[in-house]
Amino acid sequence: MKSRALPARAALFFLAMPLAQTAHAEIGTELLYRGLERPVWVGAPSKTTGKLWAMEQAGKIWIIDLQNGTKSDKPFLDISDRADRRMNEEGLLGLAFSPDFEETGRYYINYTTKDSTTRIVRYISKDRKTTDAGSGEVILEYKQPYDNHNGGWLDFGPDGMLYIATGDGGSGFDPQQYAQDLSSLLGKLLRLDVSGEKGYRVPEDNGFKDIKGAKPEIHAFGLRNPWRCSFDRKTNDLWIGDVGQKSWEEIDFVPHGELSKKNFGWRLREGDVETMNLKGKSVGGPEPENYHAPIYVYKQGSGPKEGYSVTGGYVYRGKDIKELQGRYIFGDYQNPRIWSFSPENGKVSDFKDHTESMQPKGGRINLISSFGEDAEGELYLTDLSGPIYRVVEK
């Protein structure tokens, strides 16, 4: 029996079926808000849906309505009279909401002052919409020897403690070697118990609490300029984007419960190799005790897998983007690339470049200053030139 030829439309339908079944949706962006002054972070309290807090480097925090993309009439906080934004890496750099923010209104900021001091300040917003800028309590402060490498990230960990990532103090090649010096708070991950009404306590299980000569607030060390860290909301693992010196950018990954006393290597190591100065001579050394190697490094350059200043991101745990589920997404600030990979058994798998697909309609992302999450785990990114973008599935 002879087979009959299919009608043209039916043939096209059957040919298209395998393609439709195997096609993957691309990750894209859509503009949420435009016109902020140097936005450097966005995020939200864990239980407050429909809103996003946007932080400007010059000292103001605004609330953005996620439904209509409008900005609050008044700032949530305005410390522009005391935060120093004269240099590129100074100003208001970090914001963390207490896990009980909805009940207490407590939150914490990290900023640099006009006399080059980093301050960690606790505030209470009584109406959850505005804050009296003069009501803050300084719980920790430390001097910055130079005007760069201030770090700035802070957030609450799964253990309820406040974590603070500090830079090495600046200049280049960490000239005073603060990152390896346990008597200095610079180049460290600090861990504080801020559950009391005032000040803070040092947790009993902090990594260096009982080490003679060490600052008890230190929990891990050896960082250069950690620019955006995050806790995976599903696994509680910690991710760190640490900006490199002259050759390598790095992403650090620490499984939940394994952070104590970890040494990330700077300035002994840049990326995962011995640090070399501009003349190619060693200013580093071998892997130190308790060394924790990065999960991923990339060379400095302008190529599609290169950059000059890493911007750490998040493992996506939202519901809207199936293609991104469980993947760590991050980027580069100066060579504005956006990448993701799957972390499998402490290694990188299925690396992808999303740079072109994530360009917004009619525009271009220029300076990736931060990624952020809302209360439901959906992702956003900030461009230092002013816009906030929502990450979406095309």
mmCIF file of C-alpha atoms in Angstrom, residues 17 29 61 105 108 111 147 193 213-214 216 224 231 234 236 240 242 278-279 294 332 338 341 343 360 365 376:
data_model
loop_
_atom_site.group_PDB
_atom_site.id
_atom_site.type_symbol
_atom_site.label_atom_id
_atom_site.label_comp_id
_atom_site.label_asym_id
_atom_site.label_seq_id
_atom_site.Cartn_x
_atom_site.Cartn_y
_atom_site.Cartn_z
ATOM 1 C CA MET A 17 6.853 19.414 16.935
ATOM 2 C CA THR A 29 15.184 41.737 31.234
ATOM 3 C CA ILE A 61 16.984 54.450 49.897
ATOM 4 C CA GLY A 105 11.165 47.708 61.671
ATOM 5 C CA TYR A 108 21.159 47.797 59.154
ATOM 6 C CA TYR A 111 28.353 53.283 54.629
ATOM 7 C CA ASP A 147 39.338 55.440 49.397
ATOM 8 C CA ASP A 193 24.836 38.641 67.055
ATOM 9 C CA GLY A 213 45.500 38.823 69.006
ATOM 10 C CA ALA A 214 42.592 38.216 66.625
ATOM 11 C CA PRO A 216 36.708 38.227 67.756
ATOM 12 C CA ARG A 224 40.303 41.647 48.596
ATOM 13 C CA PHE A 231 23.098 33.182 50.799
ATOM 14 C CA LYS A 234 17.281 26.940 49.591
ATOM 15 C CA ASN A 236 21.972 28.244 52.860
ATOM 16 C CA ILE A 240 31.043 35.707 47.221
ATOM 17 C CA ASP A 242 35.665 38.992 45.052
ATOM 18 C CA LEU A 278 52.694 44.697 37.828
ATOM 19 C CA LYS A 279 56.294 43.777 37.011
ATOM 20 C CA PRO A 294 37.395 29.747 44.386
ATOM 21 C CA ASP A 332 31.060 41.888 35.402
ATOM 22 C CA ILE A 338 26.044 38.417 32.442
ATOM 23 C CA PHE A 341 26.294 28.180 35.716
ATOM 24 C CA PRO A 343 26.917 24.350 40.796
ATOM 25 C CA PRO A 360 16.590 45.498 27.426
ATOM 26 C CA ILE A 365 23.003 47.510 30.261
ATOM 27 C CA GLU A 376 9.703 35.727 46.416
#
